[in-house]
XYZ file of C-alpha atoms in Angstrom:
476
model
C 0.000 0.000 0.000
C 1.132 3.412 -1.036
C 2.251 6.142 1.981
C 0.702 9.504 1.860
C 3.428 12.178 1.012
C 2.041 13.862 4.077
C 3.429 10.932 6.061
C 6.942 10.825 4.487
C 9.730 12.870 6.264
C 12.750 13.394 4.097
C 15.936 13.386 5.586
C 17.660 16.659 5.716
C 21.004 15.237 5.183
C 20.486 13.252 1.931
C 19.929 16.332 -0.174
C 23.885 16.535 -1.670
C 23.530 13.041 -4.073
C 19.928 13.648 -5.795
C 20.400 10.376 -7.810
C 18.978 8.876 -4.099
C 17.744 10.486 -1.089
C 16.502 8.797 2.132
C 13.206 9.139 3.223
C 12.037 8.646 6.764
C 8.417 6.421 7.384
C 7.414 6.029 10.683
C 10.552 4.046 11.955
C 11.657 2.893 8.415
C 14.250 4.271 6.777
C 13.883 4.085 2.987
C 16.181 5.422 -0.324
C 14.797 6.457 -3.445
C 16.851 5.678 -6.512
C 17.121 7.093 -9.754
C 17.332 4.815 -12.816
C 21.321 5.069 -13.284
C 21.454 5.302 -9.144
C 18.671 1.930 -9.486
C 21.021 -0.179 -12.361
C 23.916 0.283 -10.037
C 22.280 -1.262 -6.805
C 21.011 -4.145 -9.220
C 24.652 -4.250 -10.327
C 25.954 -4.060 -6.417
C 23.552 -7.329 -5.078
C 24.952 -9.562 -7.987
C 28.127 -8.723 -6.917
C 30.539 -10.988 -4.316
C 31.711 -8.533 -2.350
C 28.511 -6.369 -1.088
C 26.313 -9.645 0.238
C 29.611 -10.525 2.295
C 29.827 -7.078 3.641
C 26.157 -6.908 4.704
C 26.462 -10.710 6.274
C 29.615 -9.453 8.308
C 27.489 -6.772 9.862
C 29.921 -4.064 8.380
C 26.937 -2.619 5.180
C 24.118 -1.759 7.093
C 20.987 -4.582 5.885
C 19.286 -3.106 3.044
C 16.408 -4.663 0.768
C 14.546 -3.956 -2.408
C 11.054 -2.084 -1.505
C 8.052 -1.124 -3.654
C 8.640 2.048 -5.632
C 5.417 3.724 -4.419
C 5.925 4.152 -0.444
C 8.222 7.083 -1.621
C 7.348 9.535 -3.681
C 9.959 11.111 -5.990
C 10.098 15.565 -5.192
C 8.904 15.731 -9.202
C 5.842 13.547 -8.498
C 6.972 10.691 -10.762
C 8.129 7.321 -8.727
C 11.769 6.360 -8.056
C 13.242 3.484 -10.639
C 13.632 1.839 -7.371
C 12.961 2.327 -3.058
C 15.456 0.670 -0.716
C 14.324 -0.558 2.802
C 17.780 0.377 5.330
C 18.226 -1.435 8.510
C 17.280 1.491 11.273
C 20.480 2.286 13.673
C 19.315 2.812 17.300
C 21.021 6.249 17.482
C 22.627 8.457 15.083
C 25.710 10.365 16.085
C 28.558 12.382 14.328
C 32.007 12.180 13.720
C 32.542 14.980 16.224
C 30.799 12.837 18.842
C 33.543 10.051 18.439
C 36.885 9.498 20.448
C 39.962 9.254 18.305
C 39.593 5.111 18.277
C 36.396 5.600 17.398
C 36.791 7.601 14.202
C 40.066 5.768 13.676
C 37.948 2.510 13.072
C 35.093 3.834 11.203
C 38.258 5.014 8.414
C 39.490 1.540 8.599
C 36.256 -0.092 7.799
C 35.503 2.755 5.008
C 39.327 1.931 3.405
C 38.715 -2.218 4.337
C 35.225 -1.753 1.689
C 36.579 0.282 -0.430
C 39.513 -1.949 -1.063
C 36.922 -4.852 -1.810
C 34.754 -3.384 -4.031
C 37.765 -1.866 -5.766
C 38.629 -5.764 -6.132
C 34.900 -5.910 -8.115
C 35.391 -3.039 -10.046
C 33.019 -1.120 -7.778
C 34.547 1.986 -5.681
C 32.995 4.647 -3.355
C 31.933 8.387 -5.053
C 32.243 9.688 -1.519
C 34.839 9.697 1.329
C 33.132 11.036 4.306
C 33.168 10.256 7.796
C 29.636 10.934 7.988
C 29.032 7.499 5.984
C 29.483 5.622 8.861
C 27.551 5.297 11.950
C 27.873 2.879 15.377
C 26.320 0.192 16.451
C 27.338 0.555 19.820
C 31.130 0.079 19.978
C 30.441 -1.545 16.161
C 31.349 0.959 13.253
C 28.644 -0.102 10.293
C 28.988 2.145 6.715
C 25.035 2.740 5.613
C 26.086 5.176 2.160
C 24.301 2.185 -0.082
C 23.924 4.895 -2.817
C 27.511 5.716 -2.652
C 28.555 2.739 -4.549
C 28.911 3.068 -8.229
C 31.092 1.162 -10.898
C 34.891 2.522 -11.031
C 36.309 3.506 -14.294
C 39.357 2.851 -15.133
C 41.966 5.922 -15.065
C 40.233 7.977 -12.645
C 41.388 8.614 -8.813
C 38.845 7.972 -5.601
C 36.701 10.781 -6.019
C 35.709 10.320 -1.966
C 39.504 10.863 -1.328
C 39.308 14.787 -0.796
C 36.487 14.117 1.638
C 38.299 10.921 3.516
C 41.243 13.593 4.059
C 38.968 16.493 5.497
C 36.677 14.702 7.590
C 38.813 11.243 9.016
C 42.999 11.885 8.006
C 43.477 15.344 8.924
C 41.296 14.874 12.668
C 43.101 11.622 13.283
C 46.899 13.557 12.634
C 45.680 16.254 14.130
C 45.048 14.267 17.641
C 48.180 11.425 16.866
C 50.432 14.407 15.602
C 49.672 17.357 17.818
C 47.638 16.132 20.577
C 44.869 18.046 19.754
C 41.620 16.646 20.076
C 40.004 17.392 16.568
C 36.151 17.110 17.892
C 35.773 20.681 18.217
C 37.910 21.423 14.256
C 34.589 18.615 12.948
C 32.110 20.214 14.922
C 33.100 23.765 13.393
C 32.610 22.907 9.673
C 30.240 19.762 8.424
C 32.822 19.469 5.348
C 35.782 18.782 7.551
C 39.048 20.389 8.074
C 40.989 22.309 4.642
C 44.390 21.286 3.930
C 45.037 25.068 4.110
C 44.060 25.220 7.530
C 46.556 22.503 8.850
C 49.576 23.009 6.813
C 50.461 25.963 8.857
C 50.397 23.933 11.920
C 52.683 20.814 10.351
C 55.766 23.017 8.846
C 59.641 22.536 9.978
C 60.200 19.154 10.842
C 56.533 18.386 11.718
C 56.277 17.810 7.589
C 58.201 14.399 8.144
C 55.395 12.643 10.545
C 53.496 10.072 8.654
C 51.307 10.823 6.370
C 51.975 14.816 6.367
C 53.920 15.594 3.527
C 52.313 13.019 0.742
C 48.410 13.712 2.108
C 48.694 17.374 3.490
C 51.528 19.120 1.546
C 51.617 17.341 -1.915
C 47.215 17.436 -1.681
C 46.890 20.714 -1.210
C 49.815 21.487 -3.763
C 47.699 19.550 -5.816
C 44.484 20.830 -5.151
C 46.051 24.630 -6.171
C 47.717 23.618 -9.200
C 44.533 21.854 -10.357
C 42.233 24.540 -9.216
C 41.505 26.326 -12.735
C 41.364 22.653 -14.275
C 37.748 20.440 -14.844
C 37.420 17.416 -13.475
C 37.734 16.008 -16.843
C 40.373 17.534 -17.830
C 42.640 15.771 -14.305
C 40.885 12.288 -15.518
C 42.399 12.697 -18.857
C 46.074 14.017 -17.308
C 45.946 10.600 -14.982
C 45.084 8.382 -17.351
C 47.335 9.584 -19.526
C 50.221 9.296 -16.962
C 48.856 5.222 -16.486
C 47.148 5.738 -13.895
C 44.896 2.664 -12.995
C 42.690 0.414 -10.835
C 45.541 -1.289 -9.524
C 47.416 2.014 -8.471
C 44.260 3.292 -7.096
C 43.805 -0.054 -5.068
C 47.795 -0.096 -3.895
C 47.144 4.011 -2.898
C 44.300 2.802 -0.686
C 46.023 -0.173 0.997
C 48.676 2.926 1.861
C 46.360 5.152 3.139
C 44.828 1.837 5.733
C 48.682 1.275 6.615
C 49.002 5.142 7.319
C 45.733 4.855 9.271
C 47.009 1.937 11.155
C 49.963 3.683 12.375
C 48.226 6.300 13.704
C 47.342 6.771 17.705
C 45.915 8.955 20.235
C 49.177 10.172 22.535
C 48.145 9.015 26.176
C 46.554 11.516 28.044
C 46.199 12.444 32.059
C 42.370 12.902 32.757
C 40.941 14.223 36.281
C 37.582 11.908 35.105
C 39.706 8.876 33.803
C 40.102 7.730 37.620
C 37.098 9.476 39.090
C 35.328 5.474 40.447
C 38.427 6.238 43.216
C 37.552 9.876 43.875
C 34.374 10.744 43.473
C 33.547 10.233 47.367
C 31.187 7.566 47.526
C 31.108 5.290 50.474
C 30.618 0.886 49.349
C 27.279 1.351 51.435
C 26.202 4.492 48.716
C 27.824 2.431 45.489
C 25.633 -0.723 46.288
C 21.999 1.730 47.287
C 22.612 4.056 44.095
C 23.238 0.610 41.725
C 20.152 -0.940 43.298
C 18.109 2.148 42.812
C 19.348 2.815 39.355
C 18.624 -1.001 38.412
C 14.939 -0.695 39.130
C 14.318 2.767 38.009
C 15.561 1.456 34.406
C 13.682 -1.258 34.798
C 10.105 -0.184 35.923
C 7.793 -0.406 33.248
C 7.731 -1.097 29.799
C 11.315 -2.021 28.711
C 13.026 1.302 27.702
C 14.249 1.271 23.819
C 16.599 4.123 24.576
C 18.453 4.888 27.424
C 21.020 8.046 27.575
C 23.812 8.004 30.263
C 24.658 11.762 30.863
C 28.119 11.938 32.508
C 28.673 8.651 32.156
C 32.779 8.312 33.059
C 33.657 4.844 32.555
C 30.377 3.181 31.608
C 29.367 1.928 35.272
C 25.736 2.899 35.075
C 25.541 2.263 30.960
C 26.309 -1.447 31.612
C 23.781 -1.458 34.101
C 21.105 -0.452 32.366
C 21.586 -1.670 29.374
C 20.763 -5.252 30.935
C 17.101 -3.400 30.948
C 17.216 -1.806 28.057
C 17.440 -2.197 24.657
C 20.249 0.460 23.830
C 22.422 2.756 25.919
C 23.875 6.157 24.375
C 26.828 7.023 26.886
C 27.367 10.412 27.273
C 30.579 12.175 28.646
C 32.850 15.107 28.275
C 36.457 14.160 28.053
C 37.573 12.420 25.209
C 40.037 10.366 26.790
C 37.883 8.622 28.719
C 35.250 8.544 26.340
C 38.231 6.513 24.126
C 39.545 4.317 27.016
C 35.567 3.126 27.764
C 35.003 2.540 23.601
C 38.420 0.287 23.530
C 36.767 -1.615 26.674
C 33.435 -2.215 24.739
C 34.470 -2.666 21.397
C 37.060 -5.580 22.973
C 33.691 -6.990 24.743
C 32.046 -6.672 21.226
C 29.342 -4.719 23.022
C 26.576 -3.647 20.385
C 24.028 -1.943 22.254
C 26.189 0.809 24.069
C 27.105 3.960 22.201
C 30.079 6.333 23.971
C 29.842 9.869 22.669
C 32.244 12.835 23.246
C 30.112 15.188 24.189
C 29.934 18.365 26.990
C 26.697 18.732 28.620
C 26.739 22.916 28.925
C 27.668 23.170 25.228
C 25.866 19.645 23.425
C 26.088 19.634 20.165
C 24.050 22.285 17.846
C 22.333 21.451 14.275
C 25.076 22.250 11.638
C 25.167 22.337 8.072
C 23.039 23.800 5.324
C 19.989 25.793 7.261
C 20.856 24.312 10.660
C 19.621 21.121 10.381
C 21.329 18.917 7.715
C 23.728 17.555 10.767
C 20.700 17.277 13.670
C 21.740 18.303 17.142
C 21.843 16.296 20.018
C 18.856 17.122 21.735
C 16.623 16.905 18.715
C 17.964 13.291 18.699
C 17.986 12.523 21.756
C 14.159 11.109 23.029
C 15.017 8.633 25.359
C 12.013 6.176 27.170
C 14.928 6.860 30.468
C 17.368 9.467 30.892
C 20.020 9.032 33.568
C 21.531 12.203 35.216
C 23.445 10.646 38.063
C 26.311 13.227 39.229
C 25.595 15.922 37.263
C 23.411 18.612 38.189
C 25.744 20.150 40.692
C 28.506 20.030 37.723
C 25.777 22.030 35.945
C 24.158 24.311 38.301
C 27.114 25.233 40.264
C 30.454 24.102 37.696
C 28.669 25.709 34.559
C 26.152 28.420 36.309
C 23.240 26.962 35.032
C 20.140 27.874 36.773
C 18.124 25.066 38.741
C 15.211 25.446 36.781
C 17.175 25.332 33.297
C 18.428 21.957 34.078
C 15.428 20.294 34.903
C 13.863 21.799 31.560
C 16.480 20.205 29.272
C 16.485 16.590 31.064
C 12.515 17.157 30.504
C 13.337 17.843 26.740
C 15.862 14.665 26.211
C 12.638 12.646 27.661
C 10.475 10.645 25.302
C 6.123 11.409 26.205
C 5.647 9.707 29.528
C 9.617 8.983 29.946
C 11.546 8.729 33.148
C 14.276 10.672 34.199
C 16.800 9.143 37.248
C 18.277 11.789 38.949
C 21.008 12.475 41.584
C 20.709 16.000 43.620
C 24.405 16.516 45.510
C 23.675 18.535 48.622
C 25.612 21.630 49.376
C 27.070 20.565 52.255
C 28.563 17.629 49.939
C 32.037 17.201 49.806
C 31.837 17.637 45.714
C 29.085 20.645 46.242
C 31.792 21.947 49.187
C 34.538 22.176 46.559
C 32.551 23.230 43.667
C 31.103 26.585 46.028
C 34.599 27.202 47.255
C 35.444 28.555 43.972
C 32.543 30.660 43.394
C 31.496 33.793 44.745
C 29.834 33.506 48.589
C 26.072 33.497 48.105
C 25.943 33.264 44.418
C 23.756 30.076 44.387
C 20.821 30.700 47.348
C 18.458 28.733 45.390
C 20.361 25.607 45.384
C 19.146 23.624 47.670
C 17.274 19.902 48.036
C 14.046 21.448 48.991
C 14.065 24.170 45.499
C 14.651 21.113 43.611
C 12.180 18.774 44.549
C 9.577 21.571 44.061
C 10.891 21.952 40.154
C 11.360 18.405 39.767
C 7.723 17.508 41.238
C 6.362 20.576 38.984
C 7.447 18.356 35.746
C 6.556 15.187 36.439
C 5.479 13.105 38.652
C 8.536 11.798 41.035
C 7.912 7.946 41.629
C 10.675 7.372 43.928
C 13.348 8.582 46.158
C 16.351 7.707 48.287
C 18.912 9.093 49.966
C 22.095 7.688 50.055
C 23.786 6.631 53.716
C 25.848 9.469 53.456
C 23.486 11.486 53.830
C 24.676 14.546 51.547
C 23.437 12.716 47.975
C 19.407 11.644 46.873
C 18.316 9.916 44.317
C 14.457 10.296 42.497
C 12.958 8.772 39.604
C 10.895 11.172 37.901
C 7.804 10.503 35.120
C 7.872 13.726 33.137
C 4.720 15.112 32.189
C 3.250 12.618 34.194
C-alpha cells in the first residue's frame, strides 16, 4: 500500500547526491533511486563482495522495496525504493573518540579496497558514511557505490582527508583533540588550515607531507582545471585500478599507524575519587537497576556523565540500547576500547559536553541534527551531574530540569542524583565561586521543580546522607 506524502519525512542530510535520497516512514528508513542510481544497486547485489559485507554486519541490511511508499520531489516514482536497517542512534564524527573515528576510516578503506577488487569503488569519502552500532562501526552510504572507471582517482579521497585523516593527525600528531575542528565545519578540516600547523620538521610525521603538503599542492595547481580535464592528465600518466587499489592499501597502513598520545584525565580515575562510600555504590546501583527497569522495557536509554560506563552497563541489561554520554575524550576513548574488545553492540560512547551539546550544523541548521533533537530517550540518567551544571557551569536550577525534561520521550523517566551543598563535591565546587551566588540551590528548590514536571515515583537518599536519588515521570 502506497504512503501519503504527508506521512513521508525526508531526511535533511540526503539532499547533496539527488540520484537517491533517504526518506524517513514512521521508523523505516527508505532510499529512493534514480534509474542510473537503481542499475547500479542491481549491479551491487549480484556482486561478491557487497552480500559478504552486509552478512559481516559491516553494510548496514538493506532490501529492495516497492517504488510507491516514496514519492519522488517531481511527483513521478523512483526506478527503485530501498528498505535500510534502522540504527538505534545516530551520532557524528565529532561525537567520536579518536579510536572511534580511527575505526570507522578503517572499515571505510577495508570496503573500499573490496569493491575496488569488483570493479566497484565509493563516489564519496566522508566520515559521515558511517555510523555505530554501539562500539560496532557499520557504513550505511548504499547509494555511494557506483562502478569505477578505469583511469580515474577515488573521487571520496578529498572528503576521507577532510573529515577522518586530517582529525586523526591532528590528535596522533599534535595532541589536539580534533572534535571541536569537525564540529566547526560539516565538510571537515581544509588542507590550508593545517599546513600551517605541520611546517619545519613536523612535515616528516606520517602521512603529512604526501596527504597534506603534496594534496593541497595539488588541489592549487589543479584549481583552474575540470574534473575532466585531471581524468584525462591521470590516465594519460597510467594511472589505474591497480594504483588506485595499492594508494588505498597505503592510506589503511598510514591509518594503522596512527594513535591517540596518552593523556592524564581528572575523570579517567574518578570510580576512586568521586567520594562515595561501598554502602552508597551498592543503594545508588540498586536504585538505578529498578528505576531502568520499571515499566515497559526502555528502547533508549542516555547516560549523561557517564565516566567509565558503570551505570551504561547497568542499564543496558534493561534496556534495549544505551547512548553514553561524557565530556572528556580520553575517557570517552579508554571506555570505547573496553566495549568494542567486549564486542558490546548496544552501548554507544559519545564525546560530548553537557553545557555546550552539540548544535544542528550544516546547510539551514539542520542537515547535521543536534543532540537534543535526537535525543528522546524512554529513560534518561543524570546521576552526578546537576551540581557540575548548576554550580560548575552556572546553570540555573530550573534550566536543568527543563532540558532533562526535553531529552525525555512522552511519559519517559528521568533518574536523577541532587548533591547537597554541604557535599564534599558541592563543598569544593562553592569554594570557587562567589559567597552566596547560588541561594536557590538547595534539596528542597529542587524537589519543588522536579515535582512541577513530572510526577517523582521514587526517592532515596544515600547513607551518606549529603546525595538523593528520584525517579521522575515527566509530564506525568
Amino acid at each position: 500500500m502506497a504512503i501519503s506524502p504527508t506521512e513521508v519525512r525526508p531526511e535533511p542530510a540526503s539532499f547533496r547526491d539527488p540520484a537517491n535520497r533517504v526518506f524517513h516512514v514512521g521508523d523505516e528508513v527508505l532510499r529512493g533511486l534514480d534509474p542510473q542510481a537503481a542499475e547500479h544497486w542491481r549491479a551491487l547485489t549480484g556482486s561478491t563482495f557487497f552480500p559478504a559485507l552486509v552478512a559481516a554486519r559491516k553494510v548496514c541490511a538493506t532490501e529492495d522495496a516497492p517504488p510507491t511508499l516514496v514519492p519522488a520531489a517531481t511527483g513521478a516514482p523512483w526506478a527503485a525504493v530501498l528498505r535500510h536497517e534502522r540504527i538505534p542512534f545516530v551520532s557524528h564524527p565529532y561525537e567520536w573518540s579518536f579510536s572511534m573515528l580511527r575505526d570507522a576510516a578503517l572499515l571505510h578503506l577495508e570496503i573500499l579496497s573490496a569493491a575496488l577488487r569488483e570493479g566497484f569503488t565509493t563516489k564519496d569519502g566522508s566520515a559521515y558514511n558511517l555510523q555505530f552500532r554501539g562500539a560496532e562501526p557499520v557504513f550505511i552510504d548504499i547509494g555511494s557505490f557506483e562502478p569505477v572507471r578505469d583511469g580515474e582517482p577515488w573521487a571520496g579521497y578529498r572528503q576521507f582527508c577532510q573529515t577522518v585523516l586530517y582529525p586523526l593527525m591532528l590528535t596522533a600528531h599534535l595532541g589536539v583533540d580534533f572534535q571541536p575542528w569537525l564540529r566547526a565545519r560539516v565538510d571537515g578540516i581544509e588542507a590550508d588550515e593545517l599546513r600551517p600547523l605541520f611546517n619545519g620538521a613536523r612535515r616528516l610525521r606520517p602521512g603529512v607531507l604526501t596527504h597534506l603538503h603534496l594534496h593541497g599542492a595539488m588541489q592549487q595547481r589543479n584549481a583552474a582545471a575540470s574534473t575532466t580535464e585531471v581524468r584525462d592528465q591521470l590516465r594519460a600518466a597510467g594511472f589505474s585500478r591497480e594504483l588506485l587499489l595499492a594508494t588505498v592499501r597505503g592510506i589503511e597502513k598510514l591509518v594503522r599507524k596512527l594513535d591517540r598520545r596518552p593523556a592524564d584525565s581528572h575523570w579517567s580515575d574518578y570510580q576512586s575519587t568521586c567520594g562515595y562510600s561501598a554502602r552508597d555504590r551498592v543503594a545508588k546501583e540498586q536504585f538505578v537497576a529498578v528505576a531502568v527497569a520499571a515499566g515497559a522495557r526502555p528502547r533508549l536509554v542516555l547516560d549523561l556523565g557517564a565516566n567509565d560506563g558503570r551505570y551504561s552497563r547497568l542499564a543496558v541489561g534493561h534496556a534495549d540500547y544505551v547512548v553514553a554520554v561524557e565530556q572528556d575524550p580520553t575517557v570517552v576513548d579508554e571506555l570505547y576500547r573496553k566495549l568494542r574488545s567486549e564486542g558490546q553492540r548496544r552501548i554507544l560512547p559519545l564525546v560530548l559536553d553537557l553545557a555546550d551539546p552539540s548544535p544542528g550544523g550544516g546547510w539551514r541548521g539542520v542537515e547535521r541534527a543536534g543532540f537534543a533533537e535526537r535525543a528522546s530517550a524512554d529513560v534518561v540518567l543524570a546521576l552526578a551531574v546537576v551540581h557540575h551544571l548548576a554550580i560548575g557551569r552556572n546553570v540555573p536550577l530550573p534550566e536543568v530540569i527543563d532540558w532533562l525534561a526535553g531529552l525525555t520521550a512522552p511519559g519517559g523517566a528521568v533518574v536523577v542524583e541532587f548533591v547537597h551543598p554541604e557535599d564534599p563535591m558541592a563543598t569544593r565546587l562553592l569554594a570557587n565561586k562567589p559567597a552566596g551566588l547560588f541561594p536557590d540551590y538547595r534539596r528542597d528548590t529542587f524537589e519543588t521543580l522536579l515535582a512541577a514536571r513530572g510526577r517523582i515515583t521514587d526517592r532515596l537518599e544515600l547513607p551518606s546522607g549529603t546525595r538523593t536519588l528520584y525517579r521522575t515521570v515527566m509530564g506525568g
